[in-house]
Short mmCIF file of C-alpha atoms in Angstrom, two decimals:
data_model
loop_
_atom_site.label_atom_id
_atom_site.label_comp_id
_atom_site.label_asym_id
_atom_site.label_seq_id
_atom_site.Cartn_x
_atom_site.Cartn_y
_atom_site.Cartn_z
CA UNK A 507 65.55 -89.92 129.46
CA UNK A 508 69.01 -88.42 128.10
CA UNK A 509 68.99 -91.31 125.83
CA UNK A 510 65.52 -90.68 124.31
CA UNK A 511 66.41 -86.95 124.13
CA UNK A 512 69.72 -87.57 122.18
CA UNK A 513 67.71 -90.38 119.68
CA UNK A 514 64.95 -87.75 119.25
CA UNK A 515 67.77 -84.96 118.45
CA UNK A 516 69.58 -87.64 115.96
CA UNK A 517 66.61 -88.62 114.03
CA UNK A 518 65.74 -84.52 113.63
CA UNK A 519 69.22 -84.38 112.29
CA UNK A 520 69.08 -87.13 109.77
CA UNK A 521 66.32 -85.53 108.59
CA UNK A 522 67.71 -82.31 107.95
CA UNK A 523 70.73 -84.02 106.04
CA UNK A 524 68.43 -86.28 103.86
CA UNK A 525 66.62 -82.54 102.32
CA UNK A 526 69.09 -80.80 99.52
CA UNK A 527 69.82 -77.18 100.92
CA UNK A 528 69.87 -74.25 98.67
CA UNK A 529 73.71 -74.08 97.84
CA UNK A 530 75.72 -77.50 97.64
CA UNK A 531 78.88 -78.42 98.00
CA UNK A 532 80.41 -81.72 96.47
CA UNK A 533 84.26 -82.49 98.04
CA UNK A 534 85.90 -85.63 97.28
CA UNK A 535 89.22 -86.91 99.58
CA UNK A 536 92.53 -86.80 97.88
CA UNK A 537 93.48 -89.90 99.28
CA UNK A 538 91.30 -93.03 98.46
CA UNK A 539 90.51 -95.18 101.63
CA UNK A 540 91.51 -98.97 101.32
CA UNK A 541 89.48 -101.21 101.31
CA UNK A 542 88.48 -103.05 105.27
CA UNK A 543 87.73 -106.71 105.99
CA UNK A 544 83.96 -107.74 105.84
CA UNK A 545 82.20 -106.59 108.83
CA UNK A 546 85.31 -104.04 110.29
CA UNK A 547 85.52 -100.22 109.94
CA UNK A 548 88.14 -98.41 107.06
CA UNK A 549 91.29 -97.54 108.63
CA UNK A 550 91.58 -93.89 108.12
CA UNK A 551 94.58 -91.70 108.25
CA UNK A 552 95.23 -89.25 110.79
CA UNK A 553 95.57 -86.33 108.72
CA UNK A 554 95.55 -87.42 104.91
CA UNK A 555 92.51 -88.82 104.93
CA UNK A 556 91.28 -85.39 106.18
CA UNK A 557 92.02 -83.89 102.77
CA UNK A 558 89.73 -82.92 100.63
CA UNK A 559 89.69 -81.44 96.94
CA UNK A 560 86.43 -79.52 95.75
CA UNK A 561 84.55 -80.73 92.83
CA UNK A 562 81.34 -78.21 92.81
CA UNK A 563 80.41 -75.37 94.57
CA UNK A 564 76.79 -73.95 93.44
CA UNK A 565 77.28 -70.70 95.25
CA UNK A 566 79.68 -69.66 92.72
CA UNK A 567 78.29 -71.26 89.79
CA UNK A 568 75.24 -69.46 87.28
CA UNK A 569 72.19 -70.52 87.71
CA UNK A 570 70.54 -72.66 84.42
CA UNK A 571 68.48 -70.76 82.57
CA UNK A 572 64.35 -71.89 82.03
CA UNK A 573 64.13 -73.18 78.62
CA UNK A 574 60.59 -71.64 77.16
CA UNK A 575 58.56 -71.67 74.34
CA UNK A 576 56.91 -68.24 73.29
CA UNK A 577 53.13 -67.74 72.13
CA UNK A 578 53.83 -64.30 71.49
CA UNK A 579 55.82 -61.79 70.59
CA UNK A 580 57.92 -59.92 73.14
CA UNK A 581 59.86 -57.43 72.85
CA UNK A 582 63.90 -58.02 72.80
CA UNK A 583 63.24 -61.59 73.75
CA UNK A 584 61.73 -63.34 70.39
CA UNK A 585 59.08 -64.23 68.15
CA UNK A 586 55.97 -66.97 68.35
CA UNK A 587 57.56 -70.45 68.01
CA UNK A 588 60.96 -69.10 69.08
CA UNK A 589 62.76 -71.07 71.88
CA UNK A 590 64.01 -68.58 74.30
CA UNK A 591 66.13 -69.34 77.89
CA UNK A 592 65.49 -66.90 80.55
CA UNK A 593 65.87 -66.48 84.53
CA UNK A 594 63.55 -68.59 86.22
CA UNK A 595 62.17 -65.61 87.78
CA UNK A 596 60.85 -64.22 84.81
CA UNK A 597 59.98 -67.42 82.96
CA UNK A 598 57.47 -68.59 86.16
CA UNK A 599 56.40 -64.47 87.29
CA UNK A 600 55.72 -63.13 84.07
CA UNK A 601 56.14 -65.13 81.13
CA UNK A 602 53.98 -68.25 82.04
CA UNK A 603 51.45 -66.67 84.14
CA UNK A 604 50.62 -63.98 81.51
CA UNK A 605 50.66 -66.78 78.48
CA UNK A 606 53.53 -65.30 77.08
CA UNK A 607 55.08 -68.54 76.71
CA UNK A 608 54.70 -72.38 77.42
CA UNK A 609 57.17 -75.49 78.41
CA UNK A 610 59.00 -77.13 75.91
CA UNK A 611 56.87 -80.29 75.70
CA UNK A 612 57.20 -82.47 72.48
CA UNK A 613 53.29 -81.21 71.63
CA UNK A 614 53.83 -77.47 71.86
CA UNK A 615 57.20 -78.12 69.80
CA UNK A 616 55.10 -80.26 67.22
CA UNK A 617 52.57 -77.52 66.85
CA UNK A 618 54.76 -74.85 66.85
CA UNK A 619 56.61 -76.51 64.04
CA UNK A 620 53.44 -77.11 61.88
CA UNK A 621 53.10 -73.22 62.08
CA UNK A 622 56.03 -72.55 60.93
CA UNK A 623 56.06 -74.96 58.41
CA UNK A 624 52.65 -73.18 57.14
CA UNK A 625 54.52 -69.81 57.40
CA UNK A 626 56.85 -70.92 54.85
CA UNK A 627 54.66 -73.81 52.86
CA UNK A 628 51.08 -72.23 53.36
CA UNK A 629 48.86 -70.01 51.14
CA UNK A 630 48.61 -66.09 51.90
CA UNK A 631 45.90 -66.29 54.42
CA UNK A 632 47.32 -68.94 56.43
CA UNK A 633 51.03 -67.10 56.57
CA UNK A 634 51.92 -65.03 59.76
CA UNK A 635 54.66 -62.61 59.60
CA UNK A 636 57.30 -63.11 61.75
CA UNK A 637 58.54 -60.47 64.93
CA UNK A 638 61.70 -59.66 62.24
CA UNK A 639 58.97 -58.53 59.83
CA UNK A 640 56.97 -56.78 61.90
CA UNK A 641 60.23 -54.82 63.47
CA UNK A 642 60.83 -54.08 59.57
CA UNK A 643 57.59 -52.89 58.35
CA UNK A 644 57.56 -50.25 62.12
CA UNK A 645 60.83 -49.09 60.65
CA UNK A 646 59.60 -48.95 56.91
CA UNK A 647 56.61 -46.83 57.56
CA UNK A 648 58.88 -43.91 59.01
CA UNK A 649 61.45 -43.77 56.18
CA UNK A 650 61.51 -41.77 53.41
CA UNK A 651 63.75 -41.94 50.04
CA UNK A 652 65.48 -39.13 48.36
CA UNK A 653 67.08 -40.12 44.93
CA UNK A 654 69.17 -37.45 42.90
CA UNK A 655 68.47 -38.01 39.26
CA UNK A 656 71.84 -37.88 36.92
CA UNK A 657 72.01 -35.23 34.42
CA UNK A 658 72.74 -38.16 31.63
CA UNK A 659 70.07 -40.60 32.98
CA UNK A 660 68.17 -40.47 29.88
CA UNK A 661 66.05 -44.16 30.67
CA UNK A 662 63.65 -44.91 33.22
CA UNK A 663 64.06 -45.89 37.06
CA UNK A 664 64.33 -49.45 37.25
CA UNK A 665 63.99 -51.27 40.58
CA UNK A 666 67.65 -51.89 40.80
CA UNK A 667 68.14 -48.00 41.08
CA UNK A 668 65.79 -47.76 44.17
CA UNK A 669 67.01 -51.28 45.61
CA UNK A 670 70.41 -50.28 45.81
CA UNK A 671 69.36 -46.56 47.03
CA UNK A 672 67.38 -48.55 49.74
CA UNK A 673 70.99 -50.20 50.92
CA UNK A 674 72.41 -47.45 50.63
CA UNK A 675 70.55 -44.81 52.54
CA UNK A 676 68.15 -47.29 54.69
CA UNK A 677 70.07 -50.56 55.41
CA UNK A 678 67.18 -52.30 53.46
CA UNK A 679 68.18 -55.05 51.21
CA UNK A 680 64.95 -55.73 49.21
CA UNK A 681 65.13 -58.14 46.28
CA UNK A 682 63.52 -56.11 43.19
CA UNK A 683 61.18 -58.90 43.07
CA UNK A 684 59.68 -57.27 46.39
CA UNK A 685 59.96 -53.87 45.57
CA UNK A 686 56.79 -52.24 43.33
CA UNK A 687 57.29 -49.00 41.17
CA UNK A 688 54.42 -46.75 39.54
CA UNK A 689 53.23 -47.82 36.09
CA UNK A 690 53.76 -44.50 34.74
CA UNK A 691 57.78 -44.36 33.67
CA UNK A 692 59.68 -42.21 35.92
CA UNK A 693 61.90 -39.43 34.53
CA UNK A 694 61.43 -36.25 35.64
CA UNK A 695 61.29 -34.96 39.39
CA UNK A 696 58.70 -34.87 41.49
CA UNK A 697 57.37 -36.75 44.26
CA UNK A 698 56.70 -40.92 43.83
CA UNK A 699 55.53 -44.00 45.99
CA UNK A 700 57.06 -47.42 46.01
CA UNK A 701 55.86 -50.25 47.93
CA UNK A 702 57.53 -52.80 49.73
CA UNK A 703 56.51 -56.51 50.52
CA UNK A 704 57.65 -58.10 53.38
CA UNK A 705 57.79 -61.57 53.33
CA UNK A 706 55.23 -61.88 51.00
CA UNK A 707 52.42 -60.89 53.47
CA UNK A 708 51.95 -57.16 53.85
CA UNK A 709 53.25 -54.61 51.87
CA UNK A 710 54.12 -51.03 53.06
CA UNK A 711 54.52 -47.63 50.37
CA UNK A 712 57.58 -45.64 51.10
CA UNK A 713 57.45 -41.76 50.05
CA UNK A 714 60.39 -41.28 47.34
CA UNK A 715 61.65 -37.85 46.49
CA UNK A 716 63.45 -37.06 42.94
CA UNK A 717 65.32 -34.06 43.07
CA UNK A 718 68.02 -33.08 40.65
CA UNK A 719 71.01 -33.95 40.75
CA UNK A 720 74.14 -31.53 42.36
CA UNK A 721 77.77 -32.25 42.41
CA UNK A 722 79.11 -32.34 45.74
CA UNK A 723 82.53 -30.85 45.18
CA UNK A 724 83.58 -27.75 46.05
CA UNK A 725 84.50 -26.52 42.55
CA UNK A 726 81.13 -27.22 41.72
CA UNK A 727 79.00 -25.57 45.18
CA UNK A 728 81.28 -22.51 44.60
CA UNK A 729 79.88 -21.99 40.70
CA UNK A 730 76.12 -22.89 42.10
CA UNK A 731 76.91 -19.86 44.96
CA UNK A 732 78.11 -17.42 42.55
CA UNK A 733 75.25 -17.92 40.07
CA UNK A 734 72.83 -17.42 43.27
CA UNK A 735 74.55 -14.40 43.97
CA UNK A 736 75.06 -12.95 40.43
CA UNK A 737 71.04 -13.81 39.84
CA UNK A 738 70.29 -12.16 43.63
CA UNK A 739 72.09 -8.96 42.05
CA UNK A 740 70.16 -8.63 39.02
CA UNK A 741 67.13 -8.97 40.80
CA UNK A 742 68.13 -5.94 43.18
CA UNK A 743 69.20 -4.27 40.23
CA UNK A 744 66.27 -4.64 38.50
CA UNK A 745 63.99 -3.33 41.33
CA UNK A 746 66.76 -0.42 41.85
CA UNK A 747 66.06 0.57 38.06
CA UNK A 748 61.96 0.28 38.55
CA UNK A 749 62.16 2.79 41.57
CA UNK A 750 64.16 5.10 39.81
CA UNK A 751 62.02 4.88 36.50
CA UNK A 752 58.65 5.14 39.56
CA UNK A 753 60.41 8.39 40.73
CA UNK A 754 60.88 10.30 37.46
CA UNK A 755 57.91 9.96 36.72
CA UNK A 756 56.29 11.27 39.80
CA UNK A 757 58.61 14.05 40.15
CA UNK A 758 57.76 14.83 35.98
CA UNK A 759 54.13 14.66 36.78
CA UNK A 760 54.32 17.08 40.35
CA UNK A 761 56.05 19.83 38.06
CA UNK A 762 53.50 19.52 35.53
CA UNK A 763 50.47 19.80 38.26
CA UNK A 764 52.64 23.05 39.85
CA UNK A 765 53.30 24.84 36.32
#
């Protein structure tokens, strides 16, 4: 009976010890065993034999990543066709069971890689725009461009005026061969449109605003205050003279009625 009971305990063991637990630990000795005769057990030391170095620890190591394949765009993650690694929680909770994304199987890469090679190769209605262009045409559509016309720019705009305007001001670099202007020359001030293609798919108008143009020195804001405030003085002197004139008159006229 105690022998049964101690096989039966042994054999529950060996089973517990052949399933991989959650965190592993892989030592190896720092002393090598020799080698034993055929059919006799290793002669182990005492106390170096005992000693053991570690090799791998998972507890303390990062957890890989789930490589992934998105269908979609997601925000701050990536694109369709881009390959992505995420925690395995969110790869097998929400990515995969939504159809956010797939596994990284040599189909899905083949197909996605066909798109993309139509995205660069195909015709205009076979092209999708990419999650860059589509972040750039959100951010296009709320801008606005305000240019200040030189007193000696005698010529038209050309694009390489608003291109490097839309560095400077926006961030944008557009080729001019992606940038659109009116077909009526611009020279005077006023309001404008020019229109943007991204990626050769969609193209957005941006508002542009001519004003002229005003030195930004001091010098210069000092002579534009004065003028303001020399032209603000006429004006009241002007309206000071008017009322004056307004009450002669009426006073002339009320002596006239008494006489």
């Amino acid at each position: 009976m105690w022998r049964s009971g101690r096989r039966v305990v042994q054999c529950v063991s060996r089973c517990f010890s052949v399933t991989a637990p959650q965190n592993s630990i892989v030592v190896e000795r720092c002393w090598k065993v020799p080698l034993s005769k055929i059919g006799k057990p290793p002669k182990l030391h005492p106390r170096r034999h005992k000693i053991y170095k570690l090799v791998y620890d998972s507890k303390h190591y990062p957890t890989p990543k789930m490589e992934l394949l998105l269908t979609q765009t997601v925000p701050r993650l990536g694109g369709r066709g881009d390959t992505v690694f995420v925690k395995k929680s969110i790869g097998r909770n929400k990515l995969l069971p939504q159809g956010l994304a797939v596994y990284p199987s040599p189909e899905n890469k083949h197909m996605f890689a066909e798109e993309l090679r139509l995205l660069r190769e195909g015709g205009p209605g076979e092209r999708i725009q990419t999650r860059t262009g589509q972040l750039t045409i959100e951010f296009i559509k709320e801008a606005k461009l305000v240019i200040q016309m030189l007193p000696y720019d005698k010529c038209d705009f050309t694009k390489e005026i608003v291109c490097r305007q839309l560095l400077k001001q926006l961030g944008l670099v557009v080729p001019p061969h992606a940038l659109t202007l009116p077909d009526e020359p611009i020279k005077d001030v006023g309001e404008y449109w020019c229109e943007i293609t991204v990626n050769g798919i969609d193209t957005v108008q941006v508002p542009m605003l001519l004003l002229p143009y005003e030195r930004p020195s001091a010098s210069y804001q000092w002579l534009l205050e004065s003028q303001r405030e020399e032209l603000a003085a006429a004006d009241t002197s002007v309206d000071l003279v008017e009322t004056a004139v307004t009450d002669d008159t009426g006073r002339k006229s009320s002596q006239r009625r008494s006489e």
